[in-house]
Short mmCIF file of C-alpha atoms in Angstrom, two decimals:
data_model
loop_
_atom_site.label_atom_id
_atom_site.label_comp_id
_atom_site.label_asym_id
_atom_site.label_seq_id
_atom_site.Cartn_x
_atom_site.Cartn_y
_atom_site.Cartn_z
CA MET A 232 15.44 17.10 -21.27
CA SER A 233 14.19 13.93 -19.40
CA LYS A 234 12.42 14.28 -16.11
CA THR A 235 13.62 12.97 -12.79
CA LEU A 236 11.45 11.00 -10.30
CA GLY A 237 11.88 11.01 -6.50
CA VAL A 238 10.77 8.31 -4.38
CA ILE A 239 10.25 9.15 -0.52
CA GLY A 240 9.86 5.93 1.34
CA LEU A 241 11.88 3.14 0.21
CA GLY A 242 10.15 0.67 2.14
CA SER A 243 8.64 -2.68 0.25
CA MET A 244 6.92 -1.18 -1.98
CA GLY A 245 8.70 2.17 -2.55
CA PHE A 246 12.10 0.70 -2.91
CA GLY A 247 10.48 -1.66 -5.75
CA ALA A 248 9.35 1.27 -7.37
CA ALA A 249 12.28 3.20 -7.29
CA LEU A 250 14.26 0.39 -8.92
CA SER A 251 11.56 0.01 -11.51
CA ALA A 252 12.05 3.33 -12.73
CA LEU A 253 16.13 2.67 -12.73
CA ARG A 254 15.61 -0.31 -14.95
CA ARG A 255 13.56 1.74 -17.16
CA ASP A 256 16.47 4.41 -17.45
CA VAL A 257 14.72 7.04 -15.19
CA SER A 258 16.88 9.28 -13.25
CA THR A 259 15.78 8.26 -10.00
CA TRP A 260 16.61 9.91 -6.39
CA GLY A 261 15.53 8.08 -3.12
CA PHE A 262 15.24 8.82 0.42
CA ASP A 263 14.50 6.94 3.76
CA LEU A 264 15.11 7.71 7.30
CA ASN A 265 16.66 3.80 7.18
CA PRO A 266 20.26 4.26 6.06
CA HIS A 267 20.40 0.54 5.40
CA THR A 268 17.85 1.05 2.54
CA CYS A 269 19.55 3.72 1.44
CA GLU A 270 22.62 2.10 1.18
CA ARG A 271 20.79 -0.63 -0.72
CA PHE A 272 19.18 1.87 -3.47
CA ALA A 273 22.55 3.44 -3.86
CA ALA A 274 24.36 0.08 -4.54
CA GLU A 275 21.64 -0.66 -7.09
CA GLY A 276 22.50 2.72 -9.11
CA GLY A 277 19.99 4.92 -7.44
CA LYS A 278 20.80 8.49 -6.22
CA VAL A 279 20.07 8.81 -2.30
CA ALA A 280 19.27 12.56 -1.07
CA GLY A 281 20.61 13.71 2.16
CA SER A 282 17.03 15.39 3.12
CA LEU A 283 13.63 15.91 1.88
CA ALA A 284 14.75 19.50 0.75
CA ASP A 285 17.67 17.90 -1.50
CA LEU A 286 15.19 15.17 -2.95
CA ALA A 287 12.80 18.14 -3.71
CA ARG A 288 15.55 20.02 -5.31
CA HIS A 289 16.59 17.53 -7.82
CA SER A 290 13.00 15.80 -8.71
CA ASP A 291 10.38 17.00 -11.17
CA VAL A 292 8.17 14.37 -10.08
CA VAL A 293 8.01 13.07 -6.39
CA LEU A 294 6.24 9.79 -5.36
CA VAL A 295 5.64 9.81 -1.68
CA LEU A 296 5.04 6.22 -0.58
CA VAL A 297 5.05 6.14 3.06
CA VAL A 298 2.88 4.43 5.77
CA ASN A 299 -0.11 6.69 6.36
CA ALA A 300 -1.69 10.32 6.19
CA ALA A 301 0.13 11.85 8.95
CA GLN A 302 3.64 10.86 7.22
CA THR A 303 2.40 12.19 4.15
CA GLU A 304 1.41 15.61 5.62
CA SER A 305 4.81 15.78 7.37
CA VAL A 306 6.60 14.92 4.05
CA LEU A 307 4.55 17.48 2.17
CA PHE A 308 4.35 20.31 4.86
CA GLY A 309 6.36 19.75 7.68
CA ASP A 310 9.65 21.21 8.90
CA ASN A 311 11.81 21.14 5.80
CA GLY A 312 8.95 19.43 3.73
CA ILE A 313 8.87 19.51 0.07
CA ALA A 314 6.66 21.87 -0.54
CA ALA A 315 8.66 24.48 0.25
CA HIS A 316 11.57 23.15 -2.24
CA LEU A 317 9.95 21.96 -5.29
CA LYS A 318 10.23 24.30 -8.12
CA PRO A 319 6.96 25.52 -9.62
CA GLY A 320 5.41 23.00 -12.11
CA SER A 321 6.71 20.05 -10.36
CA VAL A 322 4.13 16.95 -9.27
CA VAL A 323 3.81 15.37 -6.20
CA VAL A 324 1.94 11.85 -6.37
CA THR A 325 0.80 10.75 -2.96
CA ALA A 326 0.19 6.82 -2.56
CA ALA A 327 -0.36 5.99 0.87
CA THR A 328 -4.03 4.68 2.01
CA VAL A 329 -5.93 7.68 3.01
CA ASP A 330 -8.90 9.36 4.15
CA PRO A 331 -10.38 10.45 0.54
CA THR A 332 -11.26 13.86 1.94
CA LEU A 333 -7.34 14.82 2.61
CA PRO A 334 -6.03 14.67 -0.76
CA PRO A 335 -8.33 17.53 -2.07
CA GLN A 336 -6.77 19.50 1.21
CA TRP A 337 -3.16 18.71 -0.13
CA GLU A 338 -3.79 19.49 -3.79
CA ALA A 339 -5.30 23.14 -2.94
CA ARG A 340 -2.22 23.98 -0.29
CA LEU A 341 0.39 22.84 -3.29
CA ALA A 342 -1.55 24.69 -5.57
CA GLU A 343 -0.71 27.88 -3.75
CA ARG A 344 2.85 27.09 -4.61
CA LYS A 345 2.05 26.51 -8.11
CA ILE A 346 2.54 22.58 -7.54
CA PHE A 347 0.32 19.79 -9.01
CA LEU A 348 -1.02 16.89 -6.91
CA ILE A 349 -1.81 13.44 -8.24
CA ASP A 350 -3.95 11.29 -5.73
CA GLY A 351 -2.38 7.99 -6.91
CA PRO A 352 -2.43 5.12 -4.47
CA VAL A 353 -1.09 2.04 -5.69
CA SER A 354 -2.11 -1.82 -5.07
CA GLY A 355 -0.01 -5.22 -6.12
CA GLY A 356 2.48 -5.49 -2.95
CA ALA A 357 6.13 -5.73 -2.98
CA ALA A 358 6.50 -8.15 -5.70
CA LYS A 359 4.46 -6.35 -7.95
CA ALA A 360 6.23 -3.26 -7.02
CA ALA A 361 9.64 -4.72 -7.89
CA ALA A 362 8.61 -6.09 -11.26
CA GLY A 363 7.31 -2.28 -12.00
CA GLU A 364 3.55 -4.07 -12.24
CA MET A 365 1.70 -2.20 -9.40
CA THR A 366 -1.89 -0.84 -9.97
CA VAL A 367 -1.87 3.01 -10.00
CA MET A 368 -5.44 4.35 -9.07
CA ALA A 369 -4.91 8.25 -10.07
CA SER A 370 -6.84 11.11 -10.04
CA GLY A 371 -5.75 14.66 -10.68
CA THR A 372 -5.96 17.67 -13.11
CA PRO A 373 -5.10 17.29 -16.81
CA GLU A 374 -2.36 19.82 -16.05
CA ALA A 375 -1.04 17.33 -13.38
CA PHE A 376 -0.69 14.54 -15.54
CA ALA A 377 0.57 16.36 -18.42
CA ALA A 378 3.15 17.69 -16.05
CA ALA A 379 3.98 14.15 -14.67
CA GLY A 380 4.87 12.93 -18.63
CA ASP A 381 5.60 9.40 -18.70
CA LEU A 382 7.18 9.05 -14.87
CA LEU A 383 3.98 6.98 -13.59
CA GLN A 384 4.79 4.53 -16.02
CA ALA A 385 8.30 4.18 -14.65
CA TYR A 386 7.01 2.12 -11.78
CA ALA A 387 3.32 1.16 -12.82
CA GLY A 388 1.87 -1.72 -14.90
CA LYS A 389 -1.38 -0.22 -15.18
CA ILE A 390 -2.55 3.41 -14.36
CA TYR A 391 -6.35 4.16 -14.29
CA ARG A 392 -7.23 8.02 -14.69
CA LEU A 393 -10.06 8.10 -12.28
CA GLY A 394 -11.10 11.76 -12.33
CA ASP A 395 -9.69 15.45 -12.98
CA LYS A 396 -9.80 16.25 -9.02
CA ALA A 397 -7.81 14.71 -6.04
CA GLY A 398 -9.89 12.02 -4.14
CA VAL A 399 -11.35 9.67 -6.22
CA GLY A 400 -8.06 7.65 -6.61
CA SER A 401 -8.33 7.50 -2.86
CA THR A 402 -11.95 6.73 -3.00
CA VAL A 403 -11.11 3.66 -5.38
CA LYS A 404 -8.53 2.47 -3.00
CA MET A 405 -10.40 2.49 -0.21
CA VAL A 406 -13.09 0.42 -1.69
CA ASN A 407 -10.13 -2.19 -2.87
CA GLN A 408 -8.81 -2.30 0.64
CA HIS A 409 -12.49 -2.91 1.86
CA LEU A 410 -12.89 -5.79 -0.12
CA ALA A 411 -8.87 -7.09 0.43
CA GLY A 412 -9.45 -7.02 4.17
CA VAL A 413 -12.85 -8.88 4.25
CA HIS A 414 -11.33 -11.25 1.62
CA ILE A 415 -8.19 -12.22 3.82
CA ALA A 416 -10.62 -12.37 6.80
CA ALA A 417 -13.12 -14.64 5.15
CA ALA A 418 -10.07 -16.68 3.70
CA CYS A 419 -8.45 -17.48 7.30
CA GLU A 420 -11.63 -17.93 9.00
CA ALA A 421 -12.82 -20.72 6.09
CA MET A 422 -9.48 -22.45 6.42
CA ALA A 423 -10.31 -22.33 10.18
CA LEU A 424 -13.40 -24.33 9.82
CA GLY A 425 -11.97 -26.72 7.54
CA ILE A 426 -9.01 -27.23 9.73
CA ARG A 427 -11.38 -27.64 12.78
CA ALA A 428 -13.93 -29.96 10.88
CA GLY A 429 -11.07 -32.35 9.56
CA ALA A 430 -10.20 -31.36 6.21
CA HIS A 431 -6.55 -31.45 5.07
CA PRO A 432 -5.31 -27.82 4.80
CA ASP A 433 -3.35 -28.85 1.50
CA GLU A 434 -5.83 -30.70 0.07
CA LEU A 435 -8.70 -27.97 1.09
CA TYR A 436 -6.69 -25.10 -0.33
CA GLU A 437 -6.46 -27.06 -3.97
CA VAL A 438 -9.98 -27.78 -3.94
CA ILE A 439 -11.10 -24.29 -3.23
CA CYS A 440 -8.49 -22.78 -5.74
CA ASN A 441 -10.35 -24.80 -8.25
CA SER A 442 -14.10 -24.03 -7.35
CA ALA A 443 -16.29 -21.14 -7.16
CA GLY A 444 -15.07 -20.10 -3.64
CA MET A 445 -11.99 -19.01 -4.58
CA SER A 446 -10.70 -15.48 -4.32
CA TRP A 447 -7.36 -13.79 -5.35
CA MET A 448 -6.65 -13.37 -1.65
CA PHE A 449 -7.43 -17.08 -0.69
CA GLN A 450 -5.07 -18.11 -3.40
CA ASN A 451 -2.19 -15.72 -2.38
CA ARG A 452 -2.37 -15.50 1.43
CA VAL A 453 -3.42 -19.45 2.34
CA PRO A 454 0.33 -20.50 1.14
CA HIS A 455 1.55 -18.36 4.21
CA ILE A 456 -0.83 -20.42 6.42
CA LEU A 457 -0.06 -23.78 4.90
CA ALA A 458 3.81 -23.12 5.10
CA GLY A 459 3.58 -21.77 8.94
CA ASP A 460 5.20 -18.68 7.81
CA TYR A 461 3.92 -15.29 8.67
CA THR A 462 6.85 -13.21 7.97
CA PRO A 463 4.76 -10.16 7.01
CA LEU A 464 4.69 -9.17 3.77
CA SER A 465 1.66 -7.28 4.49
CA ALA A 466 0.88 -6.90 8.20
CA VAL A 467 -2.13 -7.28 10.12
CA ASN A 468 -1.61 -3.57 11.53
CA ILE A 469 -2.05 -2.52 7.92
CA PHE A 470 -5.56 -3.65 7.77
CA VAL A 471 -6.14 -2.35 11.53
CA LYS A 472 -5.15 1.10 9.69
CA ASP A 473 -6.96 0.50 6.27
CA LEU A 474 -10.20 -0.97 7.41
CA GLY A 475 -10.39 1.87 9.93
CA ILE A 476 -10.11 4.61 7.16
CA VAL A 477 -12.99 2.44 5.30
CA LEU A 478 -15.47 2.68 8.65
CA ASP A 479 -14.47 6.21 9.21
CA ALA A 480 -15.50 7.37 5.62
CA ALA A 481 -18.73 5.10 5.97
CA ARG A 482 -19.79 6.62 8.97
CA LYS A 483 -19.55 10.00 7.38
CA LEU A 484 -21.61 8.77 4.95
CA ALA A 485 -24.26 7.13 7.09
CA PHE A 486 -23.36 4.36 5.12
CA PRO A 487 -23.41 0.41 6.99
CA LEU A 488 -20.78 -1.63 6.20
CA PRO A 489 -21.30 -4.71 8.41
CA LEU A 490 -18.84 -6.95 7.00
CA ALA A 491 -16.16 -4.62 6.88
CA SER A 492 -17.14 -3.89 10.71
CA ALA A 493 -16.60 -7.81 11.46
CA ALA A 494 -13.60 -8.22 9.76
CA HIS A 495 -12.01 -4.89 11.51
CA GLN A 496 -12.38 -6.57 14.64
CA LEU A 497 -10.73 -9.79 13.35
CA TYR A 498 -7.61 -7.60 12.80
CA LEU A 499 -8.05 -5.75 16.11
CA GLY A 500 -8.42 -9.17 18.08
CA THR A 501 -5.23 -10.64 16.20
CA ALA A 502 -2.98 -7.37 16.75
CA ALA A 503 -4.38 -7.61 20.72
CA ALA A 504 -3.10 -11.08 20.58
CA GLY A 505 0.54 -9.87 19.82
CA HIS A 506 0.62 -10.77 16.08
CA GLY A 507 0.14 -6.87 14.73
CA GLN A 508 3.38 -7.22 13.01
CA GLU A 509 2.94 -10.42 11.47
CA ASP A 510 1.44 -11.21 8.06
CA ASP A 511 -2.20 -10.42 7.67
CA SER A 512 -2.71 -14.12 7.52
CA ALA A 513 -1.91 -14.33 10.80
CA VAL A 514 -6.00 -13.69 11.49
CA ILE A 515 -5.88 -17.26 11.80
CA LYS A 516 -3.87 -17.41 14.72
CA LEU A 517 -7.12 -15.72 16.48
CA TYR A 518 -9.39 -18.59 15.17
CA ALA A 519 -6.68 -21.05 16.65
CA ALA A 520 -6.62 -19.92 19.91
CA LEU A 521 -10.24 -19.28 20.11
CA THR A 522 -10.82 -23.30 18.81
CA GLY A 523 -7.83 -25.03 19.78
CA ILE A 524 -7.18 -26.00 16.23
CA GLU A 525 -3.48 -27.08 15.11
CA LEU A 526 -2.05 -24.89 12.41
CA PRO A 527 0.64 -25.91 9.90
CA GLN A 528 3.82 -25.66 11.10
CA GLY A 529 6.85 -24.66 8.94
CA LYS A 530 9.87 -22.29 9.31
CA GLU A 531 8.32 -20.44 12.57
CA ALA A 532 8.30 -23.93 14.35
CA ALA A 533 11.83 -24.88 13.20
#
């Protein structure tokens, strides 16, 4: 008998993950607090649960793709949380970026109910999620992976098994977010410098993309700046949160992170200036405010 996937959190990445599973003929239930999102999922052929308990009763594997640790804990153990309603042998995959010390605690609490946990944060953004090509950084017991079967492959392009206990996946995701946050901030700073010095933004972008200074984040985010379009594909506030997690973890390890600290201040400053809900490339707006440079205009100015 085929297993059923439940997806809690039908945001940009959760919606894409759920649709990818449907396209791969996996029976998929979804739950979200946004009725419009649930209606969209139902229109695509997905099954919509009326509550967390309802989704838990129908699912063998539950992907929890919410915003943060607090929401994850609420979904798992809050009032009407799924832990009380999943059948023994079920698997929970937690996918939010969280402090790596938390998944082992969730793993232990779920084990008391004979429920498995896979610490499985994801990377790739909305586009990769919609294409079923997200990277999953997973850790958990061999029994947890055996119980999950092929359901991780239903929404992922690459799955890395990183250890036999929860926490390792979140550690690797934390390192990824360190790099991503620093690279985006550096890309914004570099473009601002080039504009201030008189380089044409489009030409600057093209040259750097074909030179040693190029990073994936530079290549991916600078087009938002060139188009003057700061519609949030990944918001500034996400990196306020994620680099905060990185810095908190490093502080516990007495590990210095001067680059991450500087980048975090840039995201905080951008959020304080009123751009927290905009795309993370809006960090360049902080430089524009400080230096008076004129940024490319697009649909925002139209």
